[in-house]
Structure formats: structure tokens, C-alpha cells
Amino acid sequence: MEEGEGSNGGVFEGGLEVRVLVVDDSPVERRMVEGLLKKSGAMFQVIAVDSGKRAMEVLGLTDDKAEHPTVDHQKVDIILTDYSMPEMTGYDLLKTVKEQSCRKPIPVIIMSSENEPQRISRCRAIGAEDFILKPLQTNDVLRLRSYARPTELSPRTGTKRKMTLELMAENSGSDRRPRLAGLAVS
Amino acid sequence: MESSDLQRRYIDFTSTLFREGFLDSQYTQLQQLQDESNPEFVTEVVTLFFQDSEKLQDDLTRTLDQEVVDFKKVAAHVHQLQGSSARFSTPPMRSLCIGAQRVKNVCMAFRICCEEMNREGCLGCLQQVRQEYFLVESKLETVFRLEQQIVAAGGSIPLMW
């Protein structure tokens, strides 16, 4: 698990933090969305996962919660999920989240590179708050705030930074060095 | 070399890449997301892109090497490859960034070969994909090298519009 600078404790002065769970099997997309959210100026805390299955763990929706004690089932204000993912699609995740009976269901926004009306209406029919065409742009990110149910501000100490958690599947990820000569990935 | 000379070389080279369709507004967006808190953002994303693409290409090679090819799996990998490239293209023109339009065209042919369960066709498409990525990667290496030289000479990297 990677964390951004300023571990669990950013100070968000004068505003409410919005926890966004980003679900996408593409590492490029996850990084881009994270960059967009951080740059937007809004107070987003980003949790990024690479699969619907991992998203379920973060949301505490798996049957075997005890097997994943590293994930503290964090409250999530918005779910931003890709539609097309292997094994568990964004649609499957959306359906599962909306089937949870709770007073305040989490808003789910679907991202897709395909502008298919049937796909869009199918998602909206089961409760998706919005459907955004990829690649995401800055104004798409700004729309997210309107769907958020921000958590209350809790006083925290530490530097004023936004936190990003990148939760990878245990056997994924590469420790390969960057391809481009003379350059390092931070 | 003075930073102004390097900046001129940078502008000339990247302008060519924009004209030839190797870069477009998505690259500009990448640059705009880079700041003091994210000083390596562009390099990071582009490196992730090539790492991910290489992994997908390796997965495709492995899948196509099987005695009995799972064309559904091949199609899924191609879809991922296409999706990754789409990050770097702009609708509706689909002008490319990082060779994405050219890769996209090959991916479309690739998917047809999958539907036809044409293994040789798929292998041919994969070869084309590899060539396109190699070409684009070498162009971007030049861009990043120039950026490093500009910064080392005390200059700032021009934002390309």
C-alpha cells in the first residue's frame, strides 16, 4: 500500500474533506484521476484501488472481512469507478453498492471510454448518479463535489496535504525500473 | 547550451510532434497537472503508461502463444490496451498523443482478428502495436531529455498549447 505524504492526517482548513474511492484497473487512469482531484483545489482525499473486489474490501462489503485486516473500512463519500474491468465490472460494483440497504447510500459515478446510450441508461436505471466519459477532464472532477456527502471535519494535526492511498492487489504491480532512460518515477 | 536555445529546440520538436499527431491537448493537460507538489507528474504518468502497455503486450504474447488461443481473453487485453491509449487521445477527432490514434487503429484491426479467431492476424497486429509504441517511446525520450536539459540550465519548460 502506498501513501502520499502526510500520513493519515491532513489539515483541511475551513472545509469538509471528500473521500473519493477511485476504482480502475488501469494504473494510468488511477494516477491521472488522482492528479486531477488533487489539482482541482477541492478537498479530496483519494483512495485508489485496482479492482471491484478491492473496492468491496475498502467498503466493507466482503463476506470475509477478517481476511483483510490491513484495510480499515473507511468511510467513502463518493465512488468513482471505471465501467469495464475484469472479473467485477463497474456495473457489478454499482449494483452491489446500491443494493446495500442503508440510510445514505454512497453516490456512484461511472467512468467509461465508450459513449454507449444503453450502457448509460443501464447504469442510471440502478442508481448511478452520473456517467462520465473518459478521459476525465478538470470540469468532470469539479462536478464530483456536487454528489459528495462530505464527512464532518475532524481536527487533525499535521501538514496541510491531501492523502492518497493506493491499494494494490497483493500480487500485482511491477518493480521494474522506468522505461525512459535517465528518468525515475518518484 | 543556454536555456533559451534549449527552449527553442524543445518548442520546435514538440510542435512537430503535435503536427504529426504524436502529442495533443492531453499532453498539455498532463503538464498543467505538474507543479511543485507533483514535480515528476508527467514523467510518472507516461512511464506508467509504457509499463502498463508493455505488460499488456506481454500478456497478449502469452495468450497468443497458447496451443488453444482464448480469443475472448485476447480481445479483453486489446480492449485494455485501447483504453489505455484513449487516455491520450481527444474526442471527437481522436487526434493522438503518444501515438494513440495509430495504436487505436491497430487495436481496431486487432479486435476484428479476434472476432475472426485469426491467430496469425492477431500476431501481426501485435507486432504493429509493438512498433508503434517503440516509435512513440523514442519520441518522448527526446522530449523528456530536452526538458531535463532546460531545467538543468535554469530554464522553465514551455507549456505547449
mmCIF file of C-alpha atoms in Angstrom:
data_model
loop_
_atom_site.group_PDB
_atom_site.id
_atom_site.type_symbol
_atom_site.label_atom_id
_atom_site.label_comp_id
_atom_site.label_asym_id
_atom_site.label_seq_id
_atom_site.Cartn_x
_atom_site.Cartn_y
_atom_site.Cartn_z
ATOM 1 C CA MET A 1 0.000 0.000 0.000
ATOM 2 C CA GLU A 2 1.391 3.374 -0.909
ATOM 3 C CA GLU A 3 0.539 6.542 0.919
ATOM 4 C CA GLY A 4 1.061 10.079 -0.129
ATOM 5 C CA GLU A 5 2.991 12.439 2.011
ATOM 6 C CA GLY A 6 1.458 13.377 5.319
ATOM 7 C CA SER A 7 0.050 10.133 6.539
ATOM 8 C CA ASN A 8 -3.436 9.844 7.855
ATOM 9 C CA GLY A 9 -3.834 13.404 8.942
ATOM 10 C CA GLY A 10 -4.198 16.341 6.666
ATOM 11 C CA VAL A 11 -5.459 19.621 7.919
ATOM 12 C CA PHE A 12 -8.247 20.874 5.702
ATOM 13 C CA GLU A 13 -8.850 24.338 6.822
ATOM 14 C CA GLY A 14 -12.308 25.791 6.572
ATOM 15 C CA GLY A 15 -13.799 22.963 4.542
ATOM 16 C CA LEU A 16 -15.059 19.428 4.531
ATOM 17 C CA GLU A 17 -12.952 16.653 3.176
ATOM 18 C CA VAL A 18 -14.446 14.463 0.487
ATOM 19 C CA ARG A 19 -13.243 10.865 0.381
ATOM 20 C CA VAL A 20 -13.251 9.537 -3.137
ATOM 21 C CA LEU A 21 -12.807 5.858 -3.830
ATOM 22 C CA VAL A 22 -11.333 5.577 -7.316
ATOM 23 C CA VAL A 23 -11.713 2.145 -8.889
ATOM 24 C CA ASP A 24 -9.893 1.433 -12.137
ATOM 25 C CA ASP A 25 -7.741 -1.436 -13.338
ATOM 26 C CA SER A 26 -5.569 0.997 -15.314
ATOM 27 C CA PRO A 27 -2.690 2.448 -13.273
ATOM 28 C CA VAL A 28 -2.510 5.370 -15.709
ATOM 29 C CA GLU A 29 -6.153 6.248 -15.134
ATOM 30 C CA ARG A 30 -5.829 5.976 -11.374
ATOM 31 C CA ARG A 31 -2.850 8.311 -11.392
ATOM 32 C CA MET A 32 -4.495 10.789 -13.747
ATOM 33 C CA VAL A 33 -7.710 10.928 -11.729
ATOM 34 C CA GLU A 34 -5.710 11.348 -8.565
ATOM 35 C CA GLY A 35 -3.753 14.192 -10.174
ATOM 36 C CA LEU A 36 -6.950 15.863 -11.352
ATOM 37 C CA LEU A 37 -8.565 15.592 -7.945
ATOM 38 C CA LYS A 38 -5.522 16.987 -6.166
ATOM 39 C CA LYS A 39 -5.177 19.850 -8.599
ATOM 40 C CA SER A 40 -8.849 20.796 -8.551
ATOM 41 C CA GLY A 41 -8.423 22.778 -5.369
ATOM 42 C CA ALA A 42 -11.246 20.960 -3.690
ATOM 43 C CA MET A 43 -10.526 18.934 -0.604
ATOM 44 C CA PHE A 44 -10.419 15.430 -1.921
ATOM 45 C CA GLN A 45 -8.918 12.503 -0.151
ATOM 46 C CA VAL A 46 -8.285 9.812 -2.720
ATOM 47 C CA ILE A 47 -8.314 6.083 -2.117
ATOM 48 C CA ALA A 48 -7.339 4.256 -5.309
ATOM 49 C CA VAL A 49 -7.863 0.565 -5.939
ATOM 50 C CA ASP A 50 -7.335 -1.568 -8.991
ATOM 51 C CA SER A 51 -10.420 -3.776 -8.922
ATOM 52 C CA GLY A 52 -14.031 -4.051 -7.920
ATOM 53 C CA LYS A 53 -13.021 -6.751 -5.468
ATOM 54 C CA ARG A 54 -10.611 -4.401 -3.709
ATOM 55 C CA ALA A 55 -13.276 -1.718 -3.681
ATOM 56 C CA MET A 56 -15.608 -4.115 -1.896
ATOM 57 C CA GLU A 57 -12.925 -4.694 0.744
ATOM 58 C CA VAL A 58 -12.481 -0.964 1.288
ATOM 59 C CA LEU A 59 -16.226 -0.550 1.589
ATOM 60 C CA GLY A 60 -16.502 -3.477 3.977
ATOM 61 C CA LEU A 61 -18.818 -5.361 1.676
ATOM 62 C CA THR A 62 -16.953 -8.661 1.536
ATOM 63 C CA ASP A 63 -18.083 -11.721 3.456
ATOM 64 C CA ASP A 64 -14.612 -12.415 4.749
ATOM 65 C CA LYS A 65 -13.735 -9.058 6.279
ATOM 66 C CA ALA A 66 -11.426 -10.742 8.742
ATOM 67 C CA GLU A 67 -9.040 -11.812 5.989
ATOM 68 C CA HIS A 68 -8.142 -8.247 5.168
ATOM 69 C CA PRO A 69 -7.321 -6.569 8.443
ATOM 70 C CA THR A 70 -4.996 -4.051 6.754
ATOM 71 C CA VAL A 71 -7.961 -2.177 5.383
ATOM 72 C CA ASP A 72 -9.736 -0.117 7.925
ATOM 73 C CA HIS A 73 -13.180 0.135 6.380
ATOM 74 C CA GLN A 74 -13.024 3.774 5.711
ATOM 75 C CA LYS A 75 -15.990 5.939 5.132
ATOM 76 C CA VAL A 76 -16.262 6.851 1.497
ATOM 77 C CA ASP A 77 -18.192 9.844 0.222
ATOM 78 C CA ILE A 78 -18.123 9.094 -3.495
ATOM 79 C CA ILE A 79 -17.240 6.075 -5.584
ATOM 80 C CA LEU A 80 -15.737 6.825 -8.959
ATOM 81 C CA THR A 81 -15.463 3.605 -10.875
ATOM 82 C CA ASP A 82 -14.495 2.508 -14.333
ATOM 83 C CA TYR A 83 -17.182 0.528 -16.121
ATOM 84 C CA SER A 84 -15.040 -2.033 -17.925
ATOM 85 C CA MET A 85 -12.911 -4.015 -15.527
ATOM 86 C CA PRO A 86 -12.081 -7.710 -15.481
ATOM 87 C CA GLU A 87 -13.927 -10.053 -13.131
ATOM 88 C CA MET A 88 -16.062 -7.457 -11.399
ATOM 89 C CA THR A 89 -17.220 -4.646 -13.647
ATOM 90 C CA GLY A 90 -18.140 -1.167 -12.541
ATOM 91 C CA TYR A 91 -21.749 -2.093 -13.175
ATOM 92 C CA ASP A 92 -21.439 -5.068 -10.788
ATOM 93 C CA LEU A 93 -19.903 -2.815 -8.165
ATOM 94 C CA LEU A 94 -22.603 -0.198 -8.657
ATOM 95 C CA LYS A 95 -25.319 -2.825 -8.278
ATOM 96 C CA THR A 96 -23.769 -4.216 -5.100
ATOM 97 C CA VAL A 97 -23.347 -0.801 -3.525
ATOM 98 C CA LYS A 98 -26.886 0.252 -4.307
ATOM 99 C CA GLU A 99 -28.292 -2.994 -3.011
ATOM 100 C CA GLN A 100 -26.903 -2.234 0.409
ATOM 101 C CA SER A 101 -29.769 -1.076 2.487
ATOM 102 C CA CYS A 102 -28.604 1.958 4.354
ATOM 103 C CA ARG A 103 -29.973 5.370 5.064
ATOM 104 C CA LYS A 104 -27.452 7.206 2.951
ATOM 105 C CA PRO A 105 -26.240 5.136 0.030
ATOM 106 C CA ILE A 106 -22.897 6.203 -1.377
ATOM 107 C CA PRO A 107 -23.076 8.103 -4.664
ATOM 108 C CA VAL A 108 -21.549 6.127 -7.509
ATOM 109 C CA ILE A 109 -20.235 7.765 -10.640
ATOM 110 C CA ILE A 110 -19.355 5.563 -13.589
ATOM 111 C CA MET A 111 -16.473 6.334 -15.943
ATOM 112 C CA SER A 112 -16.290 4.823 -19.379
ATOM 113 C CA SER A 113 -14.389 5.334 -22.597
ATOM 114 C CA GLU A 114 -17.439 4.142 -24.554
ATOM 115 C CA ASN A 115 -20.266 6.585 -25.111
ATOM 116 C CA GLU A 116 -22.997 3.972 -25.346
ATOM 117 C CA PRO A 117 -26.519 5.189 -24.559
ATOM 118 C CA GLN A 118 -27.599 1.692 -23.494
ATOM 119 C CA ARG A 119 -24.719 1.445 -21.069
ATOM 120 C CA ILE A 120 -25.501 4.857 -19.642
ATOM 121 C CA SER A 121 -29.210 4.198 -19.160
ATOM 122 C CA ARG A 122 -28.463 0.774 -17.709
ATOM 123 C CA CYS A 123 -26.268 2.338 -15.053
ATOM 124 C CA ARG A 124 -28.630 5.157 -14.276
ATOM 125 C CA ALA A 125 -31.516 2.701 -14.005
ATOM 126 C CA ILE A 126 -29.909 1.066 -10.999
ATOM 127 C CA GLY A 127 -28.941 4.291 -9.336
ATOM 128 C CA ALA A 128 -25.695 5.656 -10.771
ATOM 129 C CA GLU A 129 -25.560 9.346 -10.013
ATOM 130 C CA ASP A 130 -23.637 10.219 -13.125
ATOM 131 C CA PHE A 131 -21.803 8.798 -16.098
ATOM 132 C CA ILE A 132 -18.584 10.439 -17.200
ATOM 133 C CA LEU A 133 -16.849 9.830 -20.492
ATOM 134 C CA LYS A 134 -13.152 9.100 -20.276
ATOM 135 C CA PRO A 135 -10.658 10.626 -20.310
ATOM 136 C CA LEU A 136 -11.694 12.720 -17.358
ATOM 137 C CA GLN A 137 -11.214 16.447 -17.588
ATOM 138 C CA THR A 138 -10.926 19.086 -14.916
ATOM 139 C CA ASN A 139 -14.570 20.130 -15.140
ATOM 140 C CA ASP A 140 -15.648 16.494 -14.665
ATOM 141 C CA VAL A 141 -13.792 16.440 -11.386
ATOM 142 C CA LEU A 142 -15.431 19.657 -10.244
ATOM 143 C CA ARG A 143 -18.828 18.040 -10.806
ATOM 144 C CA LEU A 144 -17.983 15.380 -8.258
ATOM 145 C CA ARG A 145 -18.323 17.743 -5.382
ATOM 146 C CA SER A 146 -21.994 18.168 -6.079
ATOM 147 C CA TYR A 147 -22.530 14.457 -5.419
ATOM 148 C CA ALA A 148 -20.449 14.284 -2.297
ATOM 149 C CA ARG A 149 -21.768 13.792 1.163
ATOM 150 C CA PRO A 150 -18.662 15.103 2.862
ATOM 151 C CA THR A 151 -17.698 13.760 6.249
ATOM 152 C CA GLU A 152 -17.541 16.203 9.070
ATOM 153 C CA LEU A 153 -14.272 17.944 9.610
ATOM 154 C CA SER A 154 -12.321 16.338 12.389
ATOM 155 C CA PRO A 155 -9.488 18.283 13.920
ATOM 156 C CA ARG A 156 -6.228 16.759 12.907
ATOM 157 C CA THR A 157 -2.632 17.664 13.276
ATOM 158 C CA GLY A 158 -0.056 17.533 10.594
ATOM 159 C CA THR A 159 0.762 19.330 7.411
ATOM 160 C CA LYS A 160 -1.853 20.595 5.029
ATOM 161 C CA ARG A 161 -1.746 17.859 2.414
ATOM 162 C CA LYS A 162 -4.165 15.633 0.643
ATOM 163 C CA MET A 163 -3.647 11.930 1.223
ATOM 164 C CA THR A 164 -3.724 9.292 -1.380
ATOM 165 C CA LEU A 165 -3.922 5.639 -0.666
ATOM 166 C CA GLU A 166 -3.037 3.310 -3.494
ATOM 167 C CA LEU A 167 -4.265 -0.099 -2.547
ATOM 168 C CA MET A 168 -2.882 -2.661 -4.924
ATOM 169 C CA ALA A 169 -3.733 -6.288 -5.251
ATOM 170 C CA GLU A 170 -1.065 -8.242 -3.449
ATOM 171 C CA ASN A 171 0.366 -9.908 -6.492
ATOM 172 C CA SER A 172 0.118 -7.051 -8.934
ATOM 173 C CA GLY A 173 2.353 -4.102 -9.637
ATOM 174 C CA SER A 174 5.794 -4.105 -11.078
ATOM 175 C CA ASP A 175 9.061 -3.215 -9.504
ATOM 176 C CA ARG A 176 10.535 -2.717 -12.931
ATOM 177 C CA ARG A 177 12.575 0.381 -13.404
ATOM 178 C CA PRO A 178 11.077 3.088 -15.583
ATOM 179 C CA ARG A 179 11.453 2.538 -19.287
ATOM 180 C CA LEU A 180 12.581 6.010 -20.177
ATOM 181 C CA ALA A 181 16.312 6.491 -19.890
ATOM 182 C CA GLY A 182 17.629 8.696 -17.194
ATOM 183 C CA LEU A 183 14.300 9.197 -15.529
ATOM 184 C CA ALA A 184 12.992 7.970 -12.283
ATOM 185 C CA VAL A 185 9.491 7.510 -11.091
ATOM 186 C CA SER A 186 9.034 9.043 -7.701
ATOM 187 C CA MET B 1 23.810 25.475 -24.108
ATOM 188 C CA GLU B 2 21.680 28.384 -22.930
ATOM 189 C CA SER B 3 18.242 27.603 -21.639
ATOM 190 C CA SER B 4 16.654 29.849 -24.270
ATOM 191 C CA ASP B 5 18.274 27.803 -27.046
ATOM 192 C CA LEU B 6 17.113 24.615 -25.417
ATOM 193 C CA GLN B 7 13.618 26.001 -25.036
ATOM 194 C CA ARG B 8 13.583 26.877 -28.716
ATOM 195 C CA ARG B 9 14.691 23.379 -29.632
ATOM 196 C CA TYR B 10 12.012 21.999 -27.299
ATOM 197 C CA ILE B 11 9.266 24.107 -28.850
ATOM 198 C CA ASP B 12 10.351 23.151 -32.361
ATOM 199 C CA PHE B 13 10.479 19.463 -31.582
ATOM 200 C CA THR B 14 7.226 19.267 -29.663
ATOM 201 C CA SER B 15 5.473 21.428 -32.270
ATOM 202 C CA THR B 16 6.459 18.831 -34.831
ATOM 203 C CA LEU B 17 5.078 16.097 -32.616
ATOM 204 C CA PHE B 18 1.799 17.994 -32.282
ATOM 205 C CA ARG B 19 1.656 18.483 -36.054
ATOM 206 C CA GLU B 20 2.382 14.845 -36.740
ATOM 207 C CA GLY B 21 -0.223 13.856 -34.206
ATOM 208 C CA PHE B 22 2.031 12.310 -31.618
ATOM 209 C CA LEU B 23 1.024 14.822 -28.979
ATOM 210 C CA ASP B 24 -2.169 16.756 -28.367
ATOM 211 C CA SER B 25 -4.052 18.609 -25.668
ATOM 212 C CA GLN B 26 -3.919 15.643 -23.311
ATOM 213 C CA TYR B 27 -0.175 16.141 -23.034
ATOM 214 C CA THR B 28 -0.823 19.773 -22.189
ATOM 215 C CA GLN B 29 -3.232 18.619 -19.507
ATOM 216 C CA LEU B 30 -0.501 16.421 -18.086
ATOM 217 C CA GLN B 31 1.855 19.389 -17.962
ATOM 218 C CA GLN B 32 -0.772 21.511 -16.231
ATOM 219 C CA LEU B 33 -1.200 18.910 -13.510
ATOM 220 C CA GLN B 34 2.503 19.049 -12.737
ATOM 221 C CA ASP B 35 3.514 21.503 -10.037
ATOM 222 C CA GLU B 36 5.797 21.833 -7.030
ATOM 223 C CA SER B 37 3.856 19.213 -5.094
ATOM 224 C CA ASN B 38 3.939 16.891 -8.108
ATOM 225 C CA PRO B 39 7.180 17.793 -9.912
ATOM 226 C CA GLU B 40 7.517 14.457 -11.724
ATOM 227 C CA PHE B 41 3.881 14.014 -12.646
ATOM 228 C CA VAL B 42 4.290 13.957 -16.430
ATOM 229 C CA THR B 43 7.188 11.529 -16.311
ATOM 230 C CA GLU B 44 5.349 9.374 -13.810
ATOM 231 C CA VAL B 45 2.176 9.079 -15.871
ATOM 232 C CA VAL B 46 3.980 8.477 -19.140
ATOM 233 C CA THR B 47 6.214 5.871 -17.516
ATOM 234 C CA LEU B 48 3.141 4.171 -16.043
ATOM 235 C CA PHE B 49 1.584 4.223 -19.495
ATOM 236 C CA PHE B 50 4.528 2.442 -21.098
ATOM 237 C CA GLN B 51 4.915 -0.025 -18.233
ATOM 238 C CA ASP B 52 1.226 -0.892 -18.382
ATOM 239 C CA SER B 53 1.294 -1.157 -22.152
ATOM 240 C CA GLU B 54 4.324 -3.437 -22.075
ATOM 241 C CA LYS B 55 2.621 -5.665 -19.544
ATOM 242 C CA LEU B 56 -0.485 -5.849 -21.719
ATOM 243 C CA GLN B 57 1.621 -6.668 -24.755
ATOM 244 C CA ASP B 58 3.397 -9.428 -22.814
ATOM 245 C CA ASP B 59 0.030 -10.785 -21.689
ATOM 246 C CA LEU B 60 -1.110 -10.781 -25.300
ATOM 247 C CA THR B 61 2.006 -12.623 -26.421
ATOM 248 C CA ARG B 62 1.493 -15.253 -23.738
ATOM 249 C CA THR B 63 -2.164 -15.703 -24.589
ATOM 250 C CA LEU B 64 -1.483 -15.984 -28.301
ATOM 251 C CA ASP B 65 1.293 -18.491 -27.647
ATOM 252 C CA GLN B 66 -1.092 -20.980 -26.103
ATOM 253 C CA GLU B 67 -1.921 -24.108 -28.048
ATOM 254 C CA VAL B 68 -5.578 -23.242 -27.843
ATOM 255 C CA VAL B 69 -5.949 -19.478 -28.015
ATOM 256 C CA ASP B 70 -8.561 -17.882 -25.808
ATOM 257 C CA PHE B 71 -9.647 -15.146 -28.200
ATOM 258 C CA LYS B 72 -12.022 -13.722 -25.655
ATOM 259 C CA LYS B 73 -9.058 -13.098 -23.401
ATOM 260 C CA VAL B 74 -7.096 -11.622 -26.294
ATOM 261 C CA ALA B 75 -9.966 -9.267 -27.044
ATOM 262 C CA ALA B 76 -10.102 -8.214 -23.390
ATOM 263 C CA HIS B 77 -6.394 -7.370 -23.397
ATOM 264 C CA VAL B 78 -6.773 -5.418 -26.633
ATOM 265 C CA HIS B 79 -9.648 -3.521 -25.090
ATOM 266 C CA GLN B 80 -7.421 -2.595 -22.158
ATOM 267 C CA LEU B 81 -4.660 -1.511 -24.496
ATOM 268 C CA GLN B 82 -7.070 0.605 -26.449
ATOM 269 C CA GLY B 83 -8.456 2.117 -23.266
ATOM 270 C CA SER B 84 -5.008 2.986 -22.034
ATOM 271 C CA SER B 85 -4.196 4.689 -25.315
ATOM 272 C CA ALA B 86 -7.508 6.522 -25.293
ATOM 273 C CA ARG B 87 -6.302 8.487 -22.263
ATOM 274 C CA PHE B 88 -4.022 10.181 -24.680
ATOM 275 C CA SER B 89 -6.460 10.996 -27.450
ATOM 276 C CA THR B 90 -9.104 13.671 -27.660
ATOM 277 C CA PRO B 91 -12.640 13.045 -28.817
ATOM 278 C CA PRO B 92 -14.107 13.569 -31.320
ATOM 279 C CA MET B 93 -11.079 13.977 -33.535
ATOM 280 C CA ARG B 94 -9.180 11.283 -31.674
ATOM 281 C CA SER B 95 -6.036 13.131 -32.531
ATOM 282 C CA LEU B 96 -3.321 11.360 -30.844
ATOM 283 C CA CYS B 97 -0.990 11.741 -28.023
ATOM 284 C CA ILE B 98 1.698 9.193 -27.538
ATOM 285 C CA GLY B 99 0.826 7.597 -30.822
ATOM 286 C CA ALA B 100 -2.617 6.735 -29.523
ATOM 287 C CA GLN B 101 -4.553 7.201 -32.747
ATOM 288 C CA ARG B 102 -2.221 4.936 -34.628
ATOM 289 C CA VAL B 103 -2.366 2.392 -31.832
ATOM 290 C CA LYS B 104 -6.133 2.735 -31.775
ATOM 291 C CA ASN B 105 -6.318 1.938 -35.478
ATOM 292 C CA VAL B 106 -4.227 -1.156 -34.983
ATOM 293 C CA CYS B 107 -6.346 -2.162 -31.998
ATOM 294 C CA MET B 108 -9.471 -1.976 -34.132
ATOM 295 C CA ALA B 109 -7.908 -4.321 -36.664
ATOM 296 C CA PHE B 110 -6.780 -6.466 -33.760
ATOM 297 C CA ARG B 111 -10.309 -6.830 -32.461
ATOM 298 C CA ILE B 112 -11.544 -7.881 -35.879
ATOM 299 C CA CYS B 113 -8.889 -10.596 -35.942
ATOM 300 C CA CYS B 114 -10.093 -11.738 -32.522
ATOM 301 C CA GLU B 115 -13.669 -11.944 -33.741
ATOM 302 C CA GLU B 116 -12.494 -13.964 -36.714
ATOM 303 C CA MET B 117 -10.331 -16.085 -34.395
ATOM 304 C CA ASN B 118 -7.431 -15.345 -36.676
ATOM 305 C CA ARG B 119 -4.272 -16.097 -34.722
ATOM 306 C CA GLU B 120 -1.835 -15.042 -37.442
ATOM 307 C CA GLY B 121 -3.737 -11.820 -37.930
ATOM 308 C CA CYS B 122 -3.561 -11.165 -34.193
ATOM 309 C CA LEU B 123 0.163 -11.789 -34.134
ATOM 310 C CA GLY B 124 0.611 -9.369 -36.998
ATOM 311 C CA CYS B 125 -1.388 -6.715 -35.175
ATOM 312 C CA LEU B 126 0.598 -7.262 -32.019
ATOM 313 C CA GLN B 127 3.796 -6.706 -33.949
ATOM 314 C CA GLN B 128 2.405 -3.435 -35.301
ATOM 315 C CA VAL B 129 1.402 -2.346 -31.811
ATOM 316 C CA ARG B 130 4.914 -3.003 -30.547
ATOM 317 C CA GLN B 131 6.386 -0.966 -33.398
ATOM 318 C CA GLU B 132 4.061 1.975 -32.734
ATOM 319 C CA TYR B 133 4.861 2.033 -29.054
ATOM 320 C CA PHE B 134 8.579 1.843 -29.758
ATOM 321 C CA LEU B 135 8.321 4.807 -32.106
ATOM 322 C CA VAL B 136 6.326 6.889 -29.685
ATOM 323 C CA GLU B 137 8.535 5.999 -26.758
ATOM 324 C CA SER B 138 11.668 7.159 -28.563
ATOM 325 C CA LYS B 139 9.994 10.486 -29.405
ATOM 326 C CA LEU B 140 9.014 11.018 -25.806
ATOM 327 C CA GLU B 141 12.501 10.158 -24.588
ATOM 328 C CA THR B 142 13.745 13.065 -26.664
ATOM 329 C CA VAL B 143 11.080 15.352 -25.189
ATOM 330 C CA PHE B 144 11.986 14.408 -21.640
ATOM 331 C CA ARG B 145 15.697 14.712 -22.296
ATOM 332 C CA LEU B 146 15.196 18.254 -23.560
ATOM 333 C CA GLU B 147 13.057 19.057 -20.506
ATOM 334 C CA GLN B 148 15.796 17.829 -18.190
ATOM 335 C CA GLN B 149 18.389 19.904 -20.037
ATOM 336 C CA ILE B 150 16.199 23.007 -19.836
ATOM 337 C CA VAL B 151 15.722 22.617 -16.102
ATOM 338 C CA ALA B 152 19.420 21.901 -15.587
ATOM 339 C CA ALA B 153 20.239 25.104 -17.475
ATOM 340 C CA GLY B 154 17.981 27.052 -15.124
ATOM 341 C CA GLY B 155 15.079 27.494 -17.503
ATOM 342 C CA SER B 156 11.409 26.532 -17.313
ATOM 343 C CA ILE B 157 9.651 24.068 -19.572
ATOM 344 C CA PRO B 158 7.415 25.814 -22.128
ATOM 345 C CA LEU B 159 3.768 24.821 -21.915
ATOM 346 C CA MET B 160 2.579 23.613 -25.303
ATOM 347 C CA TRP B 161 -0.933 24.643 -26.358
#
